[in-house]
Tab-separated table of C-alpha atoms in Angstrom:
chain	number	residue	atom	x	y	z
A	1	UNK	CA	0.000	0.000	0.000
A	2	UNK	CA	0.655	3.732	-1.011
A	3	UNK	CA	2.015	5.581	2.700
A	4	UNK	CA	2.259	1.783	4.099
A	5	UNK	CA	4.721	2.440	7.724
A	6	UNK	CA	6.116	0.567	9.873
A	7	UNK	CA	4.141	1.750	12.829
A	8	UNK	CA	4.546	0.778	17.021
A	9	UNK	CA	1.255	1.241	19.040
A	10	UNK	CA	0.678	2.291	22.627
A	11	UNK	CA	-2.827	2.353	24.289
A	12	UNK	CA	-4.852	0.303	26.328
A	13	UNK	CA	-8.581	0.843	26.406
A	14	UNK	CA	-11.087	0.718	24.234
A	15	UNK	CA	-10.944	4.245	22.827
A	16	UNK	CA	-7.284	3.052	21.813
A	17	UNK	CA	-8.580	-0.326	20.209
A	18	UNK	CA	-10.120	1.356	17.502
A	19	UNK	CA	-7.421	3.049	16.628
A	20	UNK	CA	-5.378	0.240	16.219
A	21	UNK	CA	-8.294	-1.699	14.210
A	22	UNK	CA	-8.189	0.642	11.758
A	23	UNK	CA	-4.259	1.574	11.369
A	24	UNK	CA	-4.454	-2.893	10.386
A	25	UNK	CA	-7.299	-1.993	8.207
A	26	UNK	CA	-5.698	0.341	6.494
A	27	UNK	CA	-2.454	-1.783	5.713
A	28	UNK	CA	0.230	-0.512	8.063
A	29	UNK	CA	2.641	-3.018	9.575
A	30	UNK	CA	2.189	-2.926	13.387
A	31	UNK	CA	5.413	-5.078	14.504
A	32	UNK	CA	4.648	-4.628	18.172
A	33	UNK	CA	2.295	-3.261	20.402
A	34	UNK	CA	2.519	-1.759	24.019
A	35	UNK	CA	-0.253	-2.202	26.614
A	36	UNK	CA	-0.772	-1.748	30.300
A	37	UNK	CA	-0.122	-4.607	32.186
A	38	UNK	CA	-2.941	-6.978	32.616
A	39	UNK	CA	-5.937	-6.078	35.541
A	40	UNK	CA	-8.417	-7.958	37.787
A	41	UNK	CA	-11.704	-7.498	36.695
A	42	UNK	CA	-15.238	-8.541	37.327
A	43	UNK	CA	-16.769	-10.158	40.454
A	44	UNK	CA	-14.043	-12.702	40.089
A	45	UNK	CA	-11.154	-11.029	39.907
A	46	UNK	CA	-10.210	-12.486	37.197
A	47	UNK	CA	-6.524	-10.792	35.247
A	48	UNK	CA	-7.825	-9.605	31.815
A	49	UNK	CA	-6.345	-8.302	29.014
A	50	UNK	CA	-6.594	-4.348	27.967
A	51	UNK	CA	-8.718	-3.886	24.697
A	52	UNK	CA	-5.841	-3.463	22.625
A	53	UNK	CA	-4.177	-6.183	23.834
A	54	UNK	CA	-7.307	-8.260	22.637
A	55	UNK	CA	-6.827	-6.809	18.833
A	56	UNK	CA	-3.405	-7.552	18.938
A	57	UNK	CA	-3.642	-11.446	20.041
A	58	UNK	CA	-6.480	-11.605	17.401
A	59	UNK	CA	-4.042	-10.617	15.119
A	60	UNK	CA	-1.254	-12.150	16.164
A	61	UNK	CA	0.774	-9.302	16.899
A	62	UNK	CA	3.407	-9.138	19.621
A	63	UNK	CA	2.839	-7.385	22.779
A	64	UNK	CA	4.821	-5.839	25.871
A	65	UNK	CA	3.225	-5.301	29.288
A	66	UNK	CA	5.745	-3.299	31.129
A	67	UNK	CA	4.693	-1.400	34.593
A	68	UNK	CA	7.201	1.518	33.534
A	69	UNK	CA	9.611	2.031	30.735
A	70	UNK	CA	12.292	4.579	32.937
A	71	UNK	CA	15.542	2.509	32.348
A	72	UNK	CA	16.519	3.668	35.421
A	73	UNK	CA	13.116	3.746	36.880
A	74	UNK	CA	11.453	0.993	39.494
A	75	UNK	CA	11.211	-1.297	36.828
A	76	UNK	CA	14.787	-0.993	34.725
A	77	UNK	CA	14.639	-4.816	33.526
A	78	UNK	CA	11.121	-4.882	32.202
A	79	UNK	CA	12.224	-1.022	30.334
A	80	UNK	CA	14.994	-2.649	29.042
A	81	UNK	CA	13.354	-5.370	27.923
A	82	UNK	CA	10.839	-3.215	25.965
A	83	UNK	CA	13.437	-1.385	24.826
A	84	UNK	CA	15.061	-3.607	23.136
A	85	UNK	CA	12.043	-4.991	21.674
A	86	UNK	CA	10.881	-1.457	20.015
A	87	UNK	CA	14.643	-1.645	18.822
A	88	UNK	CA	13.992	-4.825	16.919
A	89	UNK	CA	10.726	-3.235	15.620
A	90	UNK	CA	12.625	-0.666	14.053
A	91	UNK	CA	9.586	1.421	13.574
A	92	UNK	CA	8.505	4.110	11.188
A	93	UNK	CA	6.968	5.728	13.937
A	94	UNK	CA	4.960	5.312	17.233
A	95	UNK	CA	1.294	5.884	17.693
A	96	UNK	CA	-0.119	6.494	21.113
A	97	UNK	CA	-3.339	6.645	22.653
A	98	UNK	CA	-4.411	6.417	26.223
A	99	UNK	CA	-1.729	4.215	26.738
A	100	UNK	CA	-1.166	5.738	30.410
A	101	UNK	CA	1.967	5.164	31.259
A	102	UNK	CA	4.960	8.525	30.703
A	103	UNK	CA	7.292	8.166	27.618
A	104	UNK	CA	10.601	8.862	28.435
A	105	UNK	CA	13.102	10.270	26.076
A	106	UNK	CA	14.719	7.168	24.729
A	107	UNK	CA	11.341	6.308	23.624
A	108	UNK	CA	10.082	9.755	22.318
A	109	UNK	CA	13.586	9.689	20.074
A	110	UNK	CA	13.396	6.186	19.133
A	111	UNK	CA	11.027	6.037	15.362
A	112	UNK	CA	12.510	8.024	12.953
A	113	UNK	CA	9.156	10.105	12.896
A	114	UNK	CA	9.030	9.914	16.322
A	115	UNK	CA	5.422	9.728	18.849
A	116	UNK	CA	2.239	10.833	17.461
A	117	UNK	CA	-0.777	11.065	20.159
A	118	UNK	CA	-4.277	10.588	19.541
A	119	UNK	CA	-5.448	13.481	22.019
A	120	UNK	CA	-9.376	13.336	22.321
A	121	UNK	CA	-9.814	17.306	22.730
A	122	UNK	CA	-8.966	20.158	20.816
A	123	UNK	CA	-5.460	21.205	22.372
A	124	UNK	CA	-4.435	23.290	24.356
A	125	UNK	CA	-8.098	22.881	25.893
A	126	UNK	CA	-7.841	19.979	28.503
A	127	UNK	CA	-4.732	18.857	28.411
A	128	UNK	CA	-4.448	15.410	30.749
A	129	UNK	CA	-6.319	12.565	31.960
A	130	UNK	CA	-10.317	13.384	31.331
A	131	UNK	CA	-10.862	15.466	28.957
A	132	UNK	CA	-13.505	13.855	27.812
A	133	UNK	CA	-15.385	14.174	31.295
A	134	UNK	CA	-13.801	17.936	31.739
A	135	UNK	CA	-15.480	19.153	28.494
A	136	UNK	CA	-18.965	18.201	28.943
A	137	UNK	CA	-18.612	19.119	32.967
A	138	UNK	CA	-17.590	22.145	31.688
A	139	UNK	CA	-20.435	23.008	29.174
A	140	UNK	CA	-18.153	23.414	26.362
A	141	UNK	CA	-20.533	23.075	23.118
A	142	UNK	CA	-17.143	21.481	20.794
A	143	UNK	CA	-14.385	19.210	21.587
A	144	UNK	CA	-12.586	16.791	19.027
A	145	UNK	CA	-9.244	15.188	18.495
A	146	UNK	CA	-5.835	16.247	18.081
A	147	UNK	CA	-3.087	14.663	16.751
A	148	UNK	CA	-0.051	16.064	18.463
A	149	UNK	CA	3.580	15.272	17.953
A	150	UNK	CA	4.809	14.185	21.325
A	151	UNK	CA	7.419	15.644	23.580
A	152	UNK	CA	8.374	15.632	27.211
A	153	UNK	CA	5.690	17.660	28.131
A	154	UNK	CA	2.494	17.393	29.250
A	155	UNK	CA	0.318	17.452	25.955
A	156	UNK	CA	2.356	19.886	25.309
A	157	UNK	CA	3.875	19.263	21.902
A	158	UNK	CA	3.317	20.546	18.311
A	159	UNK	CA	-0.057	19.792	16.799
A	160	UNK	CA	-0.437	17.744	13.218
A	161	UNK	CA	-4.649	17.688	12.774
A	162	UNK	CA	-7.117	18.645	14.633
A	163	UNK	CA	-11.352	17.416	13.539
A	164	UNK	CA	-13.337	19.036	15.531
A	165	UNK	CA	-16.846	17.671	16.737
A	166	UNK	CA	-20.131	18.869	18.730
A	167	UNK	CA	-21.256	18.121	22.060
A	168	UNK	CA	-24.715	17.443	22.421
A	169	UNK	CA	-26.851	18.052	25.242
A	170	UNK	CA	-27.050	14.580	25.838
A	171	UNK	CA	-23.767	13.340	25.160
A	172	UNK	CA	-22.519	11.173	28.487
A	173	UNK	CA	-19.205	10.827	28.649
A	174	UNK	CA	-19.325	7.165	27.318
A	175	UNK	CA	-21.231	8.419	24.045
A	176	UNK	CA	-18.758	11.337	23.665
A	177	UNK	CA	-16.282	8.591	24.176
A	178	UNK	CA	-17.057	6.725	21.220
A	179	UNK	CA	-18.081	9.437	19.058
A	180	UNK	CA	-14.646	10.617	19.931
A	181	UNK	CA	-12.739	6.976	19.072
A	182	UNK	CA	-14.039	6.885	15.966
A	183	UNK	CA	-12.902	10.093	14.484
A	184	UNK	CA	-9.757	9.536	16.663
A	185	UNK	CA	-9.198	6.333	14.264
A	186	UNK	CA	-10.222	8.119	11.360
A	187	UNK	CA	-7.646	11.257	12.383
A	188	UNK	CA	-4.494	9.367	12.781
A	189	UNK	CA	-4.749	7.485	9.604
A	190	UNK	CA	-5.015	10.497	7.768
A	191	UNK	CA	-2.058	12.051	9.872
A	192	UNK	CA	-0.236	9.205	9.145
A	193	UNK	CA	-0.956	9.097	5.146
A	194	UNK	CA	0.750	12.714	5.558
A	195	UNK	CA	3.777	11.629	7.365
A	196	UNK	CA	4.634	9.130	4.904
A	197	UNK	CA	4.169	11.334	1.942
A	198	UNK	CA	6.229	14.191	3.919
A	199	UNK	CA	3.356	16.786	3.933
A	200	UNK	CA	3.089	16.863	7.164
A	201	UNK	CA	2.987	20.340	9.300
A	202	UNK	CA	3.088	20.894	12.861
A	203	UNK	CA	2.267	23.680	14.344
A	204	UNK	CA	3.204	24.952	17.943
A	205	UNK	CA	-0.192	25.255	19.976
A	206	UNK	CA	-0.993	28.368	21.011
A	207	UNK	CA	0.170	29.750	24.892
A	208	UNK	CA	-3.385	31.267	25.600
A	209	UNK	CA	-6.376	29.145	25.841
A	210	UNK	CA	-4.317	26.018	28.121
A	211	UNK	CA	-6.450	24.174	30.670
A	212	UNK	CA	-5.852	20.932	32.640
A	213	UNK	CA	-7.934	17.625	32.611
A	214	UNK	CA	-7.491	16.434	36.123
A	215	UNK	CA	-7.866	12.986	36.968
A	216	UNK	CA	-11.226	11.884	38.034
A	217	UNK	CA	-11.837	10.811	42.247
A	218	UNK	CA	-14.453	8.999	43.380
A	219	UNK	CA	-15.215	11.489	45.942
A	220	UNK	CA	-16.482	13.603	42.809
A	221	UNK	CA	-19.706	11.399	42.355
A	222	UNK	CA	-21.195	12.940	45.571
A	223	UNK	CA	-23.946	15.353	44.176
A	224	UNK	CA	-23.947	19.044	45.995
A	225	UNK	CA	-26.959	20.468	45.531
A	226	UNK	CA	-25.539	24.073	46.522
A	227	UNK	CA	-24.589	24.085	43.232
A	228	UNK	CA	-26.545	25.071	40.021
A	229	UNK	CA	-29.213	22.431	38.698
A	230	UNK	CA	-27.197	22.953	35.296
A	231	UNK	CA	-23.585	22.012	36.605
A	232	UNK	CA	-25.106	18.456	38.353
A	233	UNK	CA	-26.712	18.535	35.199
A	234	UNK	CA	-23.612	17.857	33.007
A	235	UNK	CA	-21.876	16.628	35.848
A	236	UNK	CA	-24.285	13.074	35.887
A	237	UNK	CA	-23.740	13.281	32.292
A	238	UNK	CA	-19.564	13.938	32.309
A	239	UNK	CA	-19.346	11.198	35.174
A	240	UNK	CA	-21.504	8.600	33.303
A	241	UNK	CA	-20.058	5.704	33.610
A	242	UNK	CA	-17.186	6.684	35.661
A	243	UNK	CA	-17.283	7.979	38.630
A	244	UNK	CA	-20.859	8.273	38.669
A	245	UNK	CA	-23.313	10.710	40.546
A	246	UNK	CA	-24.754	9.433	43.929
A	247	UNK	CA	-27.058	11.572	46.419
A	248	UNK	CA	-29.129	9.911	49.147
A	249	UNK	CA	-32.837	10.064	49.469
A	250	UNK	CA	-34.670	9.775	52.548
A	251	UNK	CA	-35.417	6.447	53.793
A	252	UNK	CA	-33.299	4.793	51.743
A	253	UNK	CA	-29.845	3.419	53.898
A	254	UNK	CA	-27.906	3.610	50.661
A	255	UNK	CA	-27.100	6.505	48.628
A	256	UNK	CA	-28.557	6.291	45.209
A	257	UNK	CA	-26.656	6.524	41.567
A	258	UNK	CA	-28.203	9.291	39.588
A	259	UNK	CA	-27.953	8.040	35.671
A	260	UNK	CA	-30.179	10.684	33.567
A	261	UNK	CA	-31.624	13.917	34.910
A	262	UNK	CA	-32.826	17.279	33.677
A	263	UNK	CA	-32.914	21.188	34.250
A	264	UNK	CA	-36.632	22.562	35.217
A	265	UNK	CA	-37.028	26.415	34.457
A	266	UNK	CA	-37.962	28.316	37.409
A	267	UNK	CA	-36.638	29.211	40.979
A	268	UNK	CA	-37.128	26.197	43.887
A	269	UNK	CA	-38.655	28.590	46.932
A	270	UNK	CA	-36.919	25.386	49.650
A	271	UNK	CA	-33.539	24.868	50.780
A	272	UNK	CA	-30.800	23.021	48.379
A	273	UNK	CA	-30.986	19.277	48.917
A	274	UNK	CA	-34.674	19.794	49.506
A	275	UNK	CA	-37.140	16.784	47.877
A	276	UNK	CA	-39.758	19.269	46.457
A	277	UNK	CA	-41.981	16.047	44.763
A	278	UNK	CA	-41.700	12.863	43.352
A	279	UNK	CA	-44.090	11.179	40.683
A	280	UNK	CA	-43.855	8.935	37.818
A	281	UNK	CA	-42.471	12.394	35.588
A	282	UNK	CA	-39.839	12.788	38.117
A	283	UNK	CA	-37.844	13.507	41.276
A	284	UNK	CA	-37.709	17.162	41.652
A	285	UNK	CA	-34.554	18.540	43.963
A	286	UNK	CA	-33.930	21.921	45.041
A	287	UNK	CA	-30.466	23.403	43.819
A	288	UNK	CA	-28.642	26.956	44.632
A	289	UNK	CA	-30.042	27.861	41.624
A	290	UNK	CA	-33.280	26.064	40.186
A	291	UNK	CA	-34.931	22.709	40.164
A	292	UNK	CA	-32.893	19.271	39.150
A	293	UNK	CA	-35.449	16.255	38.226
A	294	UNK	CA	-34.017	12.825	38.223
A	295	UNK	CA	-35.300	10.980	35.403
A	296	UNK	CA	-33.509	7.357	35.877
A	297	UNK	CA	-31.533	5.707	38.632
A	298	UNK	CA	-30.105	2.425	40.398
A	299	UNK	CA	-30.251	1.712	44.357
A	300	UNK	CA	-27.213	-0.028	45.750
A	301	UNK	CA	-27.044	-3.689	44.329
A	302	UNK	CA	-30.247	-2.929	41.827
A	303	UNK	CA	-30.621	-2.417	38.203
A	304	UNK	CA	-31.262	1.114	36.813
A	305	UNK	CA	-34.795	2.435	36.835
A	306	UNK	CA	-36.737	4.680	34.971
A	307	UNK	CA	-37.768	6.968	37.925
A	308	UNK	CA	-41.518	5.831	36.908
A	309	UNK	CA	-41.025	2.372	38.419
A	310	UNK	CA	-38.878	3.961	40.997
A	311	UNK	CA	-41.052	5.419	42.942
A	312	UNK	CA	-43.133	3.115	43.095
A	313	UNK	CA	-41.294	1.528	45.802
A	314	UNK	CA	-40.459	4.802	47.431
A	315	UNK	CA	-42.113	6.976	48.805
A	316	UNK	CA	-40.685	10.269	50.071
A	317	UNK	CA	-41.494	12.792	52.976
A	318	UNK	CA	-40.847	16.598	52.719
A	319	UNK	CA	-37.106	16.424	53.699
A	320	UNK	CA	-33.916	16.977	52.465
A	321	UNK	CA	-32.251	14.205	50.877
């Protein structure tokens, strides 16, 4: 094939799966691929591979788990060992998406073309770990993906392409998320036709504009209902499926997780926190600033709910949650 490269993969999750689907797709040689080590998973524990680690064993493509590639980190043997395994490689260039572990510079300088990342926002907005979450949280109306030319920095480095693409108002994060993978897989094959054909052209990203994607804590999926009903809002959508949104009711032990949920127009007259009713449209909460009704959630151990068949087995009193 036309632009065919020799090309090393990093990523791990299923965002960075389809990436490397379509790179095979397309013809380019993946010699080796780099994945987090296996994790236990499920009710039994059970160690199972990352999602790119499942394409690559389906198509019979090498893999190294390291738990750090610093060749004079806690793990020098394993770095060495995938070291010397990208060395035999010898690739074209490496492509990396959510892998989560840091590149060093022996790796960033190792392909000739050196480290493209598959960013999934439009840099310098939300730089690190969630930008996915941080977006919709935020209210932005556009994110998209970047291709950036790595360096040492923090998503720092020059960009390549950048697609951009709309956030609805009822994009969760997992929707967003594969909305995003797809045109993520779509982007780097493009970038990569342009490498190989030397038309490539980074460009430095801009010094105004930066923000940070911090990680997401658990602690973050306790609603607070001093805040607008339009932040919880896209908060219950940015934390869907990870970390969640939980807020107790009364007479339940348990907190609840919050799944779907929308703005009502108009001022609550009771305190934030404050059940104001609860019916087969709805459970209507009083925020800082208007009226947040819970349209579908999940008690502790249960299956989700429409809150129709919710309430059927609750029934509130006029207290705050």
């Amino acid at each position: 094939m036309e632009g065919r490269m020799r090309v090393v993969f990093a990523g791990t999750p299923e965002f960075a799966s389809q990436a490397l689907k379509a790179m095979l797709q397309a013809g380019h040689e993946v010699p080796l691929v780099l994945t987090q080590p296996d994790r236990p998973a499920g009710r039994g524990m059970k160690l199972l591979p990352s999602a790119v680690k499942q394409v690559a064993l389906d198509a019979g493509i090498p893999v190294a788990q390291p738990h750090g590639l610093k060749l004079d980190g806690r793990y020098p043997e394993e770095a060495a060992a995938a070291r010397q395994a990208l060395l035999d490689a010898r690739p074209d260039v490496m492509v990396v998406a959510a892998y989560g572990l840091i590149l060093p510079q022996w790796v960033l300088d190792l392909p000739r073309h050196g480290c493209l990342n598959i960013h999934a926002s439009l840099l310098p907005r939300w730089r690190g770990a969630a930008p996915i979450q941080r977006a919709i949280e935020a209210g932005d109306t556009h994110t998209g993906i970047t291709i950036m030319q790595m360096d040492a920095g923090l998503d720092t480095g020059d960009m390549l392409l950048r697609k951009e693409l709309e956030i609805l108002p009822d994009h969760t994060a997992a929707s967003l998320h594969d909305a995003l993978a797809g045109l993520g897989a779509e982007s780097i094959l493009e970038t990569l036709g342009e490498v190989a054909a030397g038309t490539a052209r980074a460009v430095p990203q801009p010094e105004h504009g930066v923000t940070y994607a911090a990680k997401l804590e658990k602690a973050e999926a306790q609603l607070d209902f001093t805040l607008p009903a339009a932040v919880l809002e896209r908060r219950i959508r940015a934390f869907n499926p990870f970390p969640g949104a939980v807020m107790p009711l009364p007479d339940l032990e348990q907190p609840v997780k919050v799944w779907r949920a929308q703005v009502l127009n108009g001022a609550a007259d009771k305190a934030p926190g404050t059940v104001l009713r609860a019916d087969a449209q709805g459970i209507d909460i009083a925020t800082a600033n208007g009226v947040l009704r819970i349209l579908e959630l999940q008690k502790a151990g249960g299956k989700r709910q429409p809150v129709a068949s919710f309430v059927q087995g609750w029934k509130p009193h006029d207290q705050k949650p």
